[in-house]
Amino acid sequence: MPNTKKAPARNQKASGANASAIMDNTQLEKFFIDALKDIYWAEKHLTKALPKMRKAATTEELQDAIEDHLAQTQEHVSRLEEVFEMLGKKAQAKKCDAMEGLVKEGESVIEETEDGSMTRDVGIIISAQKVEHYEIAAYGGLTQLARTMGLEDVAGILHQTLEEEKQTDMLLTEIAENDINWEAEQEDEEE
């Protein structure tokens, strides 16, 4: 059940130019900045991983979806830089172990599946959706924290990215369900 409790009055004034005045004053604010650094690293890491996934994908539909998401991910990096600026902080990345692991897992899927197969595309889609679900969790939590701290402008930017991550996840499901999964099943029967 969603928490409908309002943020304390002192935080409701903390948007825009005043946002930097409150950052790092509490444990929660320090945690929030640290979490922003984590997702910033994750997004930047993805800008390097997505071209490899695109190259490994078999179908043009999946290649195009990955290419579109790469452009979107570059926009997400820019938005996070804007958030840091709004908070009076330098955009700084902190290694995200979760994203590093998800990307490594995706690379393993590519190595372990046959080049040009639908099974590889199935593996790429599942790997990409794991990444999307991580990002959905991260942006969902960050959006709520920003609202709790009265950072409505920041919350709006984070929420926009959250919605785009959800759309990407739905698109990947649609691509999988519109024949790739079925074609991968047929590959085994043809051999």
Tab-separated table of C-alpha atoms in Angstrom:
chain	number	residue	atom	x	y	z
A	1	MET	CA	0.000	0.000	0.000
A	2	PRO	CA	1.474	3.385	-0.971
A	3	ASN	CA	2.614	5.688	1.782
A	4	THR	CA	0.459	8.802	1.688
A	5	LYS	CA	2.303	10.504	4.525
A	6	LYS	CA	3.473	14.002	3.563
A	7	ALA	CA	7.104	15.040	3.790
A	8	PRO	CA	7.943	17.358	6.699
A	9	ALA	CA	7.491	21.062	5.953
A	10	ARG	CA	11.247	21.808	6.016
A	11	ASN	CA	11.756	19.465	3.055
A	12	GLN	CA	8.877	20.746	0.974
A	13	LYS	CA	10.836	23.922	0.288
A	14	ALA	CA	13.858	21.951	-0.917
A	15	SER	CA	13.423	22.053	-4.663
A	16	GLY	CA	15.348	23.781	-7.395
A	17	ALA	CA	18.080	26.103	-6.177
A	18	ASN	CA	17.473	25.241	-2.508
A	19	ALA	CA	18.033	21.527	-3.082
A	20	SER	CA	21.800	21.786	-2.649
A	21	ALA	CA	21.347	23.387	0.758
A	22	ILE	CA	19.866	20.252	2.269
A	23	MET	CA	21.942	17.567	0.566
A	24	ASP	CA	24.355	15.579	2.742
A	25	ASN	CA	22.814	16.847	5.985
A	26	THR	CA	21.194	13.557	6.951
A	27	GLN	CA	21.938	9.881	6.570
A	28	LEU	CA	19.063	9.610	4.089
A	29	GLU	CA	20.402	12.457	1.965
A	30	LYS	CA	23.870	10.848	1.928
A	31	PHE	CA	22.275	7.523	0.970
A	32	PHE	CA	20.311	9.231	-1.813
A	33	ILE	CA	23.449	10.820	-3.301
A	34	ASP	CA	25.276	7.488	-3.055
A	35	ALA	CA	22.405	5.711	-4.838
A	36	LEU	CA	22.479	8.356	-7.593
A	37	LYS	CA	26.217	7.714	-8.041
A	38	ASP	CA	25.490	3.991	-8.293
A	39	ILE	CA	22.833	4.287	-11.016
A	40	TYR	CA	24.980	6.876	-12.820
A	41	TRP	CA	27.797	4.315	-13.064
A	42	ALA	CA	25.283	1.665	-14.155
A	43	GLU	CA	23.900	3.819	-16.977
A	44	LYS	CA	27.375	4.791	-18.186
A	45	HIS	CA	28.417	1.120	-18.119
A	46	LEU	CA	25.379	0.220	-20.203
A	47	THR	CA	26.381	2.687	-22.912
A	48	LYS	CA	29.419	0.447	-23.446
A	49	ALA	CA	27.576	-2.880	-23.141
A	50	LEU	CA	24.567	-2.187	-25.375
A	51	PRO	CA	26.537	-1.914	-28.654
A	52	LYS	CA	27.972	-5.398	-27.992
A	53	MET	CA	24.476	-6.763	-27.384
A	54	ARG	CA	23.209	-5.112	-30.551
A	55	LYS	CA	26.024	-6.654	-32.592
A	56	ALA	CA	25.305	-10.108	-31.141
A	57	ALA	CA	21.533	-9.945	-31.734
A	58	THR	CA	20.161	-11.957	-34.641
A	59	THR	CA	16.930	-10.196	-35.578
A	60	GLU	CA	16.720	-6.687	-36.935
A	61	GLU	CA	13.814	-5.968	-34.576
A	62	LEU	CA	15.944	-6.707	-31.499
A	63	GLN	CA	18.942	-4.861	-32.951
A	64	ASP	CA	16.773	-1.780	-33.518
A	65	ALA	CA	15.290	-1.970	-30.006
A	66	ILE	CA	18.774	-2.150	-28.484
A	67	GLU	CA	19.979	0.745	-30.635
A	68	ASP	CA	16.989	2.855	-29.560
A	69	HIS	CA	17.639	1.985	-25.928
A	70	LEU	CA	21.283	2.983	-26.287
A	71	ALA	CA	20.185	6.475	-27.342
A	72	GLN	CA	17.731	6.517	-24.448
A	73	THR	CA	20.441	5.374	-22.012
A	74	GLN	CA	22.683	8.221	-23.148
A	75	GLU	CA	19.770	10.554	-22.349
A	76	HIS	CA	19.448	8.909	-18.915
A	77	VAL	CA	23.122	9.697	-18.250
A	78	SER	CA	22.457	13.341	-19.189
A	79	ARG	CA	19.406	13.501	-16.923
A	80	LEU	CA	21.400	12.148	-13.993
A	81	GLU	CA	24.040	14.809	-14.646
A	82	GLU	CA	21.229	17.371	-14.532
A	83	VAL	CA	20.020	15.922	-11.207
A	84	PHE	CA	23.515	16.158	-9.715
A	85	GLU	CA	23.717	19.771	-10.889
A	86	MET	CA	20.313	20.564	-9.344
A	87	LEU	CA	21.616	19.150	-6.063
A	88	GLY	CA	24.794	21.221	-6.261
A	89	LYS	CA	26.926	18.102	-6.688
A	90	LYS	CA	29.494	17.042	-9.241
A	91	ALA	CA	28.241	14.111	-11.345
A	92	GLN	CA	30.238	11.248	-9.933
A	93	ALA	CA	29.967	7.512	-10.544
A	94	LYS	CA	30.323	4.802	-7.921
A	95	LYS	CA	30.849	1.286	-9.230
A	96	CYS	CA	27.576	-0.607	-9.342
A	97	ASP	CA	28.345	-4.242	-8.583
A	98	ALA	CA	24.811	-5.305	-9.527
A	99	MET	CA	25.017	-3.815	-13.026
A	100	GLU	CA	28.512	-5.149	-13.529
A	101	GLY	CA	27.218	-8.634	-12.682
A	102	LEU	CA	24.165	-8.322	-14.941
A	103	VAL	CA	26.317	-7.203	-17.871
A	104	LYS	CA	28.772	-10.064	-17.292
A	105	GLU	CA	25.859	-12.492	-17.223
A	106	GLY	CA	24.638	-11.085	-20.541
A	107	GLU	CA	28.102	-11.494	-22.043
A	108	SER	CA	28.121	-15.132	-20.900
A	109	VAL	CA	24.763	-15.725	-22.573
A	110	ILE	CA	26.205	-14.411	-25.835
A	111	GLU	CA	29.286	-16.618	-25.520
A	112	GLU	CA	27.225	-19.719	-24.710
A	113	THR	CA	24.646	-19.408	-27.505
A	114	GLU	CA	25.035	-20.029	-31.197
A	115	ASP	CA	25.722	-17.009	-33.368
A	116	GLY	CA	22.740	-16.179	-35.571
A	117	SER	CA	20.291	-18.240	-33.519
A	118	MET	CA	16.946	-17.258	-32.101
A	119	THR	CA	18.082	-18.858	-28.851
A	120	ARG	CA	20.760	-16.163	-28.625
A	121	ASP	CA	18.080	-13.488	-29.074
A	122	VAL	CA	15.999	-15.113	-26.322
A	123	GLY	CA	19.049	-14.981	-24.043
A	124	ILE	CA	19.788	-11.356	-24.940
A	125	ILE	CA	16.175	-10.369	-24.256
A	126	ILE	CA	16.141	-12.084	-20.864
A	127	SER	CA	19.500	-10.528	-19.961
A	128	ALA	CA	18.280	-7.100	-21.046
A	129	GLN	CA	15.083	-7.491	-19.029
A	130	LYS	CA	17.102	-8.320	-15.919
A	131	VAL	CA	18.926	-5.027	-16.458
A	132	GLU	CA	15.626	-3.192	-16.968
A	133	HIS	CA	14.161	-4.664	-13.782
A	134	TYR	CA	17.206	-3.522	-11.820
A	135	GLU	CA	16.847	-0.028	-13.274
A	136	ILE	CA	13.103	0.022	-12.582
A	137	ALA	CA	13.785	-0.834	-8.941
A	138	ALA	CA	16.542	1.785	-8.670
A	139	TYR	CA	14.610	4.611	-10.318
A	140	GLY	CA	11.403	3.712	-8.490
A	141	GLY	CA	13.148	3.914	-5.130
A	142	LEU	CA	15.040	7.100	-6.024
A	143	THR	CA	11.858	8.784	-7.243
A	144	GLN	CA	10.100	8.056	-3.951
A	145	LEU	CA	13.077	9.202	-1.890
A	146	ALA	CA	13.242	12.460	-3.833
A	147	ARG	CA	9.547	13.034	-3.129
A	148	THR	CA	10.013	12.202	0.543
A	149	MET	CA	12.789	14.780	0.755
A	150	GLY	CA	10.638	17.367	-1.018
A	151	LEU	CA	12.756	17.347	-4.179
A	152	GLU	CA	9.827	17.404	-6.612
A	153	ASP	CA	11.857	18.637	-9.598
A	154	VAL	CA	14.386	15.855	-9.091
A	155	ALA	CA	11.592	13.323	-8.585
A	156	GLY	CA	10.028	14.393	-11.882
A	157	ILE	CA	13.245	13.775	-13.806
A	158	LEU	CA	13.809	10.395	-12.140
A	159	HIS	CA	10.179	9.405	-12.748
A	160	GLN	CA	10.506	10.183	-16.459
A	161	THR	CA	13.441	7.761	-16.687
A	162	LEU	CA	11.532	5.188	-14.619
A	163	GLU	CA	8.657	5.263	-17.115
A	164	GLU	CA	11.051	4.832	-20.051
A	165	GLU	CA	12.667	1.813	-18.376
A	166	LYS	CA	9.221	0.260	-17.910
A	167	GLN	CA	8.399	0.892	-21.582
A	168	THR	CA	11.644	-0.773	-22.668
A	169	ASP	CA	10.846	-3.806	-20.535
A	170	MET	CA	7.387	-4.074	-22.127
A	171	LEU	CA	8.878	-3.714	-25.618
A	172	LEU	CA	11.344	-6.539	-24.929
A	173	THR	CA	8.476	-8.760	-23.778
A	174	GLU	CA	6.540	-7.914	-26.931
A	175	ILE	CA	9.534	-8.741	-29.160
A	176	ALA	CA	10.008	-12.073	-27.396
A	177	GLU	CA	6.335	-12.991	-27.601
A	178	ASN	CA	6.018	-11.970	-31.258
A	179	ASP	CA	7.847	-15.019	-32.577
A	180	ILE	CA	11.421	-15.002	-31.201
A	181	ASN	CA	10.595	-17.412	-28.353
A	182	TRP	CA	8.569	-19.621	-30.704
A	183	GLU	CA	11.278	-19.561	-33.398
A	184	ALA	CA	13.894	-20.512	-30.797
A	185	GLU	CA	11.741	-23.504	-29.851
A	186	GLN	CA	11.548	-24.503	-33.528
A	187	GLU	CA	15.359	-24.391	-33.883
A	188	ASP	CA	15.698	-27.362	-31.588
A	189	GLU	CA	13.074	-29.342	-33.480
A	190	GLU	CA	14.791	-28.721	-36.821
A	191	GLU	CA	18.141	-30.117	-35.674
